[in-house]
Every structure is written in structure tokens, then in C-alpha cells.
PDB file of C-alpha atoms in Angstrom:
ATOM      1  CA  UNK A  30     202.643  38.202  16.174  1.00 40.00           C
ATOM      2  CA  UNK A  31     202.652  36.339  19.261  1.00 42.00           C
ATOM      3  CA  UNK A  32     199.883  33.488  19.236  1.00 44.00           C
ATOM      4  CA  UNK A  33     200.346  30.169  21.495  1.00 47.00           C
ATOM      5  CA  UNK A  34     201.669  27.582  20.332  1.00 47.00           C
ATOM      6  CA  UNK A  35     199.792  25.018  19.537  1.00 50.00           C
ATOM      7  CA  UNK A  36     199.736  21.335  17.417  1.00 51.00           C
ATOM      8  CA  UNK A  37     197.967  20.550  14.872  1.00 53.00           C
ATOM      9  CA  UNK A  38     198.278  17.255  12.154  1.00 53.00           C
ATOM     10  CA  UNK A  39     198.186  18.816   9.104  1.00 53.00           C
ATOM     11  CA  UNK A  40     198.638  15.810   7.241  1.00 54.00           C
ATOM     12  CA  UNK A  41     194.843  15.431   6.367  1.00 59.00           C
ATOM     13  CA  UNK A  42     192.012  17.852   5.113  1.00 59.00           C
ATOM     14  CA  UNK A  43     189.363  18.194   7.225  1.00 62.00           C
ATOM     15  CA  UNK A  44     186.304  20.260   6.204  1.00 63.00           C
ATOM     16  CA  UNK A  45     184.985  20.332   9.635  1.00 63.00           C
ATOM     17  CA  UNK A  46     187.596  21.399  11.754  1.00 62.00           C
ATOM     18  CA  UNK A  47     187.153  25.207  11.432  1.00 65.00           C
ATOM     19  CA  UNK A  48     183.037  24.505  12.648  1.00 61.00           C
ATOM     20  CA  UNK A  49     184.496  22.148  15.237  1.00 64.00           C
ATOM     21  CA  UNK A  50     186.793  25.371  16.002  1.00 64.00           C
ATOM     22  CA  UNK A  51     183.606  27.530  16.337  1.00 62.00           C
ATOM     23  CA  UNK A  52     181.749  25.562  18.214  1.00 62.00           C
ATOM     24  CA  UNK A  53     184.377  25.011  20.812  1.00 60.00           C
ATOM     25  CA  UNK A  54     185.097  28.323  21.071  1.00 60.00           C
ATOM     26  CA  UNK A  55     181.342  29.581  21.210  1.00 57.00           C
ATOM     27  CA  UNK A  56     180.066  27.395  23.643  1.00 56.00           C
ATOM     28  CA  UNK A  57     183.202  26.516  25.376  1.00 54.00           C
ATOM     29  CA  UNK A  58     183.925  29.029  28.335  1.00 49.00           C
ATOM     30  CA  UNK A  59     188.078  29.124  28.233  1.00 44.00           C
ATOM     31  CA  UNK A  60     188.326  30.835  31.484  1.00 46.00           C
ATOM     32  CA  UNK A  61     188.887  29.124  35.187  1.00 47.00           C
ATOM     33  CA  UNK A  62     185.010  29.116  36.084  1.00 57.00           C
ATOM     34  CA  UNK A  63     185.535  26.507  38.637  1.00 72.00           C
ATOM     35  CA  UNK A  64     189.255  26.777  40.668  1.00 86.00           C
ATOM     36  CA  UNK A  65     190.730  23.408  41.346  1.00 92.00           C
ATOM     37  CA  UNK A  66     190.582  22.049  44.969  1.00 94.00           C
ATOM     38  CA  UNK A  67     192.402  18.773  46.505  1.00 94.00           C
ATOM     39  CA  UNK A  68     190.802  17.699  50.299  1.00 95.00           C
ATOM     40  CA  UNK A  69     192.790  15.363  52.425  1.00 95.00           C
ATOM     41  CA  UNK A  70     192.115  13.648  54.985  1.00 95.00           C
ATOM     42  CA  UNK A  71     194.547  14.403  58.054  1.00 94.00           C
ATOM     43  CA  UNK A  72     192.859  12.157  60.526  1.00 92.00           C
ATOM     44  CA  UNK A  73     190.846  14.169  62.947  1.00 93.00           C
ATOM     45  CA  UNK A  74     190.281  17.130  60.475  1.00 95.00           C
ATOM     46  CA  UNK A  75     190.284  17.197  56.670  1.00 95.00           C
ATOM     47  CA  UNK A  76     192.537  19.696  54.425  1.00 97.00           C
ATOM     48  CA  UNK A  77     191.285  21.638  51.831  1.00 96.00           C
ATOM     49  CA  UNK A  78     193.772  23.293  49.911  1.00 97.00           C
ATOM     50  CA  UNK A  79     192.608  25.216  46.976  1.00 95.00           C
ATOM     51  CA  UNK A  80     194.169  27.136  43.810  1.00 94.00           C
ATOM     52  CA  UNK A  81     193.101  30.624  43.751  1.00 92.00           C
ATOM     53  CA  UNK A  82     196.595  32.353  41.638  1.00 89.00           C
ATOM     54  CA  UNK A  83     196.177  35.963  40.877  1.00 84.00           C
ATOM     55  CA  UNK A  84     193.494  37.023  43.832  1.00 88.00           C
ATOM     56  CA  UNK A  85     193.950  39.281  46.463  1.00 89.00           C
ATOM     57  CA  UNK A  86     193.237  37.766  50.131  1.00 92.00           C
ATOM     58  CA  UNK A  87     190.571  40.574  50.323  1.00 92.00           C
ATOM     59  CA  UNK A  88     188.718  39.178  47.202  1.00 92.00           C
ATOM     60  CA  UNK A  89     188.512  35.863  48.524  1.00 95.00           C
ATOM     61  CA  UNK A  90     185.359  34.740  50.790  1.00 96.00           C
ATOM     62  CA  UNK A  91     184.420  31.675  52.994  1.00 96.00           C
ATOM     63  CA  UNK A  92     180.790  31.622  53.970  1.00 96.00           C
ATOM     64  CA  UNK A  93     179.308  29.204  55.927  1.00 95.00           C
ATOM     65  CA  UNK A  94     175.368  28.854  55.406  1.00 94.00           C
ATOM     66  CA  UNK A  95     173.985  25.347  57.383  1.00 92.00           C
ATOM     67  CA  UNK A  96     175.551  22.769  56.059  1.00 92.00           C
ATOM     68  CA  UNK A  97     177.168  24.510  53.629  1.00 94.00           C
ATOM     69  CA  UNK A  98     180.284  26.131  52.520  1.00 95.00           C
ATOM     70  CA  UNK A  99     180.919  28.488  50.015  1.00 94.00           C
ATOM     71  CA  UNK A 100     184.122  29.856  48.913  1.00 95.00           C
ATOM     72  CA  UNK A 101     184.191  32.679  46.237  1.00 94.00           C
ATOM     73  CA  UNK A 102     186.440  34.980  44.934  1.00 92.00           C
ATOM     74  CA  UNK A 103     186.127  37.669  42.602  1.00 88.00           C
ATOM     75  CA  UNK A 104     189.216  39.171  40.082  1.00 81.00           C
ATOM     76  CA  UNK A 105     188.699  42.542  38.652  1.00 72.00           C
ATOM     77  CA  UNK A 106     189.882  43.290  34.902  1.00 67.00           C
ATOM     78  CA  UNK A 107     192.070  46.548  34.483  1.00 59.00           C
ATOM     79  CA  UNK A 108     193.453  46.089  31.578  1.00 54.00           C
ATOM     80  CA  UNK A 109     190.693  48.407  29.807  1.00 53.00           C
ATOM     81  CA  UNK A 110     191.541  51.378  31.948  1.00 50.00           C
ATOM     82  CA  UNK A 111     195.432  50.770  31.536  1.00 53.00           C
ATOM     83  CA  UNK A 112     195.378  50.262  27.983  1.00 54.00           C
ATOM     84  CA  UNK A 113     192.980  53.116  25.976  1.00 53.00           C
ATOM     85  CA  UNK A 114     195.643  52.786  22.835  1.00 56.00           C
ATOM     86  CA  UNK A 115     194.988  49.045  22.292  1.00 63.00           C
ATOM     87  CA  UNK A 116     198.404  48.270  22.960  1.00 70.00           C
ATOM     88  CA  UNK A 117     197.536  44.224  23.861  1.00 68.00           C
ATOM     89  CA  UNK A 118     197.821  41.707  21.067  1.00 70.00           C
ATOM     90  CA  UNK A 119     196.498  38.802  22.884  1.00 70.00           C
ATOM     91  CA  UNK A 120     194.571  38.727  26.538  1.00 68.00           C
ATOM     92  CA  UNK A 121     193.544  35.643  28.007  1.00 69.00           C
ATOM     93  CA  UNK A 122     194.089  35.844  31.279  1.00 69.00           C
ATOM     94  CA  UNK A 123     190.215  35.462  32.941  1.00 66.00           C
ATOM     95  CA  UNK A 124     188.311  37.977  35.063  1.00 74.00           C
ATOM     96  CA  UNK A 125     184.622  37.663  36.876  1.00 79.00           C
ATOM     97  CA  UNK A 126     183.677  35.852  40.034  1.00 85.00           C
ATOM     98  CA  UNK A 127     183.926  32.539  40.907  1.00 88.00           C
ATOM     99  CA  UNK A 128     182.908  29.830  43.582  1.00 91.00           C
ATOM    100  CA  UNK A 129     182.151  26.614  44.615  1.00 92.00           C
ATOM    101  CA  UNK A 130     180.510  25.234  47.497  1.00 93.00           C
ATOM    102  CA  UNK A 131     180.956  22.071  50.044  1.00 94.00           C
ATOM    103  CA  UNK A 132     179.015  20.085  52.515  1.00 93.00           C
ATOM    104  CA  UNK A 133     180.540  20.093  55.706  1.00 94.00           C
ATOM    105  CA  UNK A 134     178.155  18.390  57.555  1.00 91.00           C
ATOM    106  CA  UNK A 135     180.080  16.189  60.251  1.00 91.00           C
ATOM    107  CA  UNK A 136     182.366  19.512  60.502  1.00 94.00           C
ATOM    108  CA  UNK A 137     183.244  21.291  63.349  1.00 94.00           C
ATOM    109  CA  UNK A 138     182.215  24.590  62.381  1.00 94.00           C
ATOM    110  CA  UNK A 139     183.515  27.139  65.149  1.00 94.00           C
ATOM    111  CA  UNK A 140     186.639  25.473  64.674  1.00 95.00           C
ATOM    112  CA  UNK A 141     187.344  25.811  60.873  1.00 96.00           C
ATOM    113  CA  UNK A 142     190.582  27.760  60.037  1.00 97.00           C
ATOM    114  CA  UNK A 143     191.539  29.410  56.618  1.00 97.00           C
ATOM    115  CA  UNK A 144     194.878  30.842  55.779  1.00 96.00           C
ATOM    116  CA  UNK A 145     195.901  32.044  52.045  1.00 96.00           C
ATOM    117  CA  UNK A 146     199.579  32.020  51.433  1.00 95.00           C
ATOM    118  CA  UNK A 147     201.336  32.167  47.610  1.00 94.00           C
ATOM    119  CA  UNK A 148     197.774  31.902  45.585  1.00 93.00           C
ATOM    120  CA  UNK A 149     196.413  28.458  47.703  1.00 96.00           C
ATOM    121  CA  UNK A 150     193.598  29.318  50.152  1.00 97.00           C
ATOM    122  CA  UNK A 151     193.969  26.354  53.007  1.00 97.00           C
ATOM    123  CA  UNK A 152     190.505  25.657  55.796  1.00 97.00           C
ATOM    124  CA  UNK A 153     191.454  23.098  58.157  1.00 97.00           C
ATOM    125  CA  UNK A 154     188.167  21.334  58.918  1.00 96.00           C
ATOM    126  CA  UNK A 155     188.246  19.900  62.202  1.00 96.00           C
ATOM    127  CA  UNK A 156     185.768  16.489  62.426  1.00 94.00           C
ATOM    128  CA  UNK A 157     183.265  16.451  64.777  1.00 91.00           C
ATOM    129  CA  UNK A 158     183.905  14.022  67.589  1.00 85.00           C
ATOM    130  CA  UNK A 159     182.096  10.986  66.819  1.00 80.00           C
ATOM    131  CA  UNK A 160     179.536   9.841  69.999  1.00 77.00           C
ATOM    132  CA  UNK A 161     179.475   6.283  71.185  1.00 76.00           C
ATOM    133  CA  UNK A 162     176.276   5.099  71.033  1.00 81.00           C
ATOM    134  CA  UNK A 163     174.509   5.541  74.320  1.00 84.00           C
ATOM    135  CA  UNK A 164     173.961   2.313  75.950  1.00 85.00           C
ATOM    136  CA  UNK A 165     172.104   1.372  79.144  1.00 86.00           C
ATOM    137  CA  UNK A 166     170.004  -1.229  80.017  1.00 86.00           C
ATOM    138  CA  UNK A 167     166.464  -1.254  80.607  1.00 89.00           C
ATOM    139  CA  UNK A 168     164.308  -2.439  83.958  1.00 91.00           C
ATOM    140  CA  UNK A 169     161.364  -4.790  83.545  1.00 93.00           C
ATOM    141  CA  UNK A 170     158.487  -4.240  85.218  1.00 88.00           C
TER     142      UNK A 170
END
């Protein structure tokens, strides 16, 4: 049967490892629930570049709300409707919606960019030009 692979030190009995094992595994959610995300700073914009393997461009969604923005993505599961005879021995890879949200305050907003190319969603977020103080100087009367 195939099963991953995994390491163990068998070299001592432990009483508690198969609770440890349940408890993981019932309050532990395995799947991605948050993707991964690096930002960089490119000098007058920052980069986010962020891990989204598996989705289709059309299931993936920027919104901007204020301050605020959201990325989410959904992945469907079909392996129910393909496989009525039971013919999987092992699925684990994740389905459901996902998202995660960033403050781009300081951000150039009209001029944000996205692209999605070989399962990385990129935004280019342009800065906002920063103002020099205004500076004058005052009459006394």
C-alpha cells in the first residue's frame, strides 16, 4: 500500500505517542489554509509574489477594500465525481477556499498590477510618492 514515508525512532516505547498522533491530527488542519507569500522591496514599488500551485487564474481574486487587500482563491475537489468505485488509496491533496489580506496603505492603488504565471500570482505595488513637507514662512503683523 502506498503510505508516505515517514521517520520515526523506534528505539523507545512511548505510551503517548498514538494520543499525541490524535490530537495532531484532530485539531491540526493538514491542508494549505494560508498560501505562502514573499514581498520585496524594489525601490519605488514593492513585489509580492505569492504561491498559489494547482489554481486556475479564474479562481484567483484580488480585491481591494480601503486600505485593504485581499487575495483569495478557491480549488474545487473532483475527485468524488471521477472516482464512484473508490479507486484512491490515499488523497491529500487540499480543496476549499483560501485568502489572506494586506495593508496597502502608502500604495498606489490605480496603479497596482497582478500577473499569474506557472502557479505564483505577482501585484507590483507601486509606492505612493512621498510629499515634501510644505514649507513657507509666515508674516508678522
Amino acid at each position: 500500500m502506498l503510505v508516505p514515508y515517514s521517520r520515526r525512532n523506534n528505539s523507545m516505547f512511548n505510551p503517548f505517542h498514538d494520543f499525541d498522533a490524535l490530537e495532531r491530527a484532530f485539531f491540526n488542519d493538514t491542508s494549505i489554509g494560508e498560501f505562502k507569500t514573499d514581498i520585496r522591496d524594489s525601490g519605488d514599488a514593492y513585489v509580492l509574489e505569492a504561491d498559489l500551485p494547482g489554481f486556475n487564474k479564474d479562481d484567483i481574486h484580488v480585491d481591494l477594500n480601503g486600505e485593504n487587500l485581499t487575495i483569495s482563491a478557491e480549488r474545487h475537489s473532483d475527485y468524488e465525481q471521477k472516482d464512484q468505485k473508490g479507486n484512491y488509496v490515499r488523497c491529500e491533496r487540499s480543496y476549499g477556499s483560501y485568502s489572506r489580506s494586506f495593508d496597502v496603505s502608502g500604495i498606489d492603488k490605480a496603479a497596482i498590477k497582478a500577473g499569474y504565471k506557472d502557479g505564483v500570482l505577482r501585484l507590483t505595488l507601486p509606492k505612493m510618492p512621498e510629499l515634501a513637507p510644505e514649507q513657507r514662512r509666515l508674516e508678522i503683523e
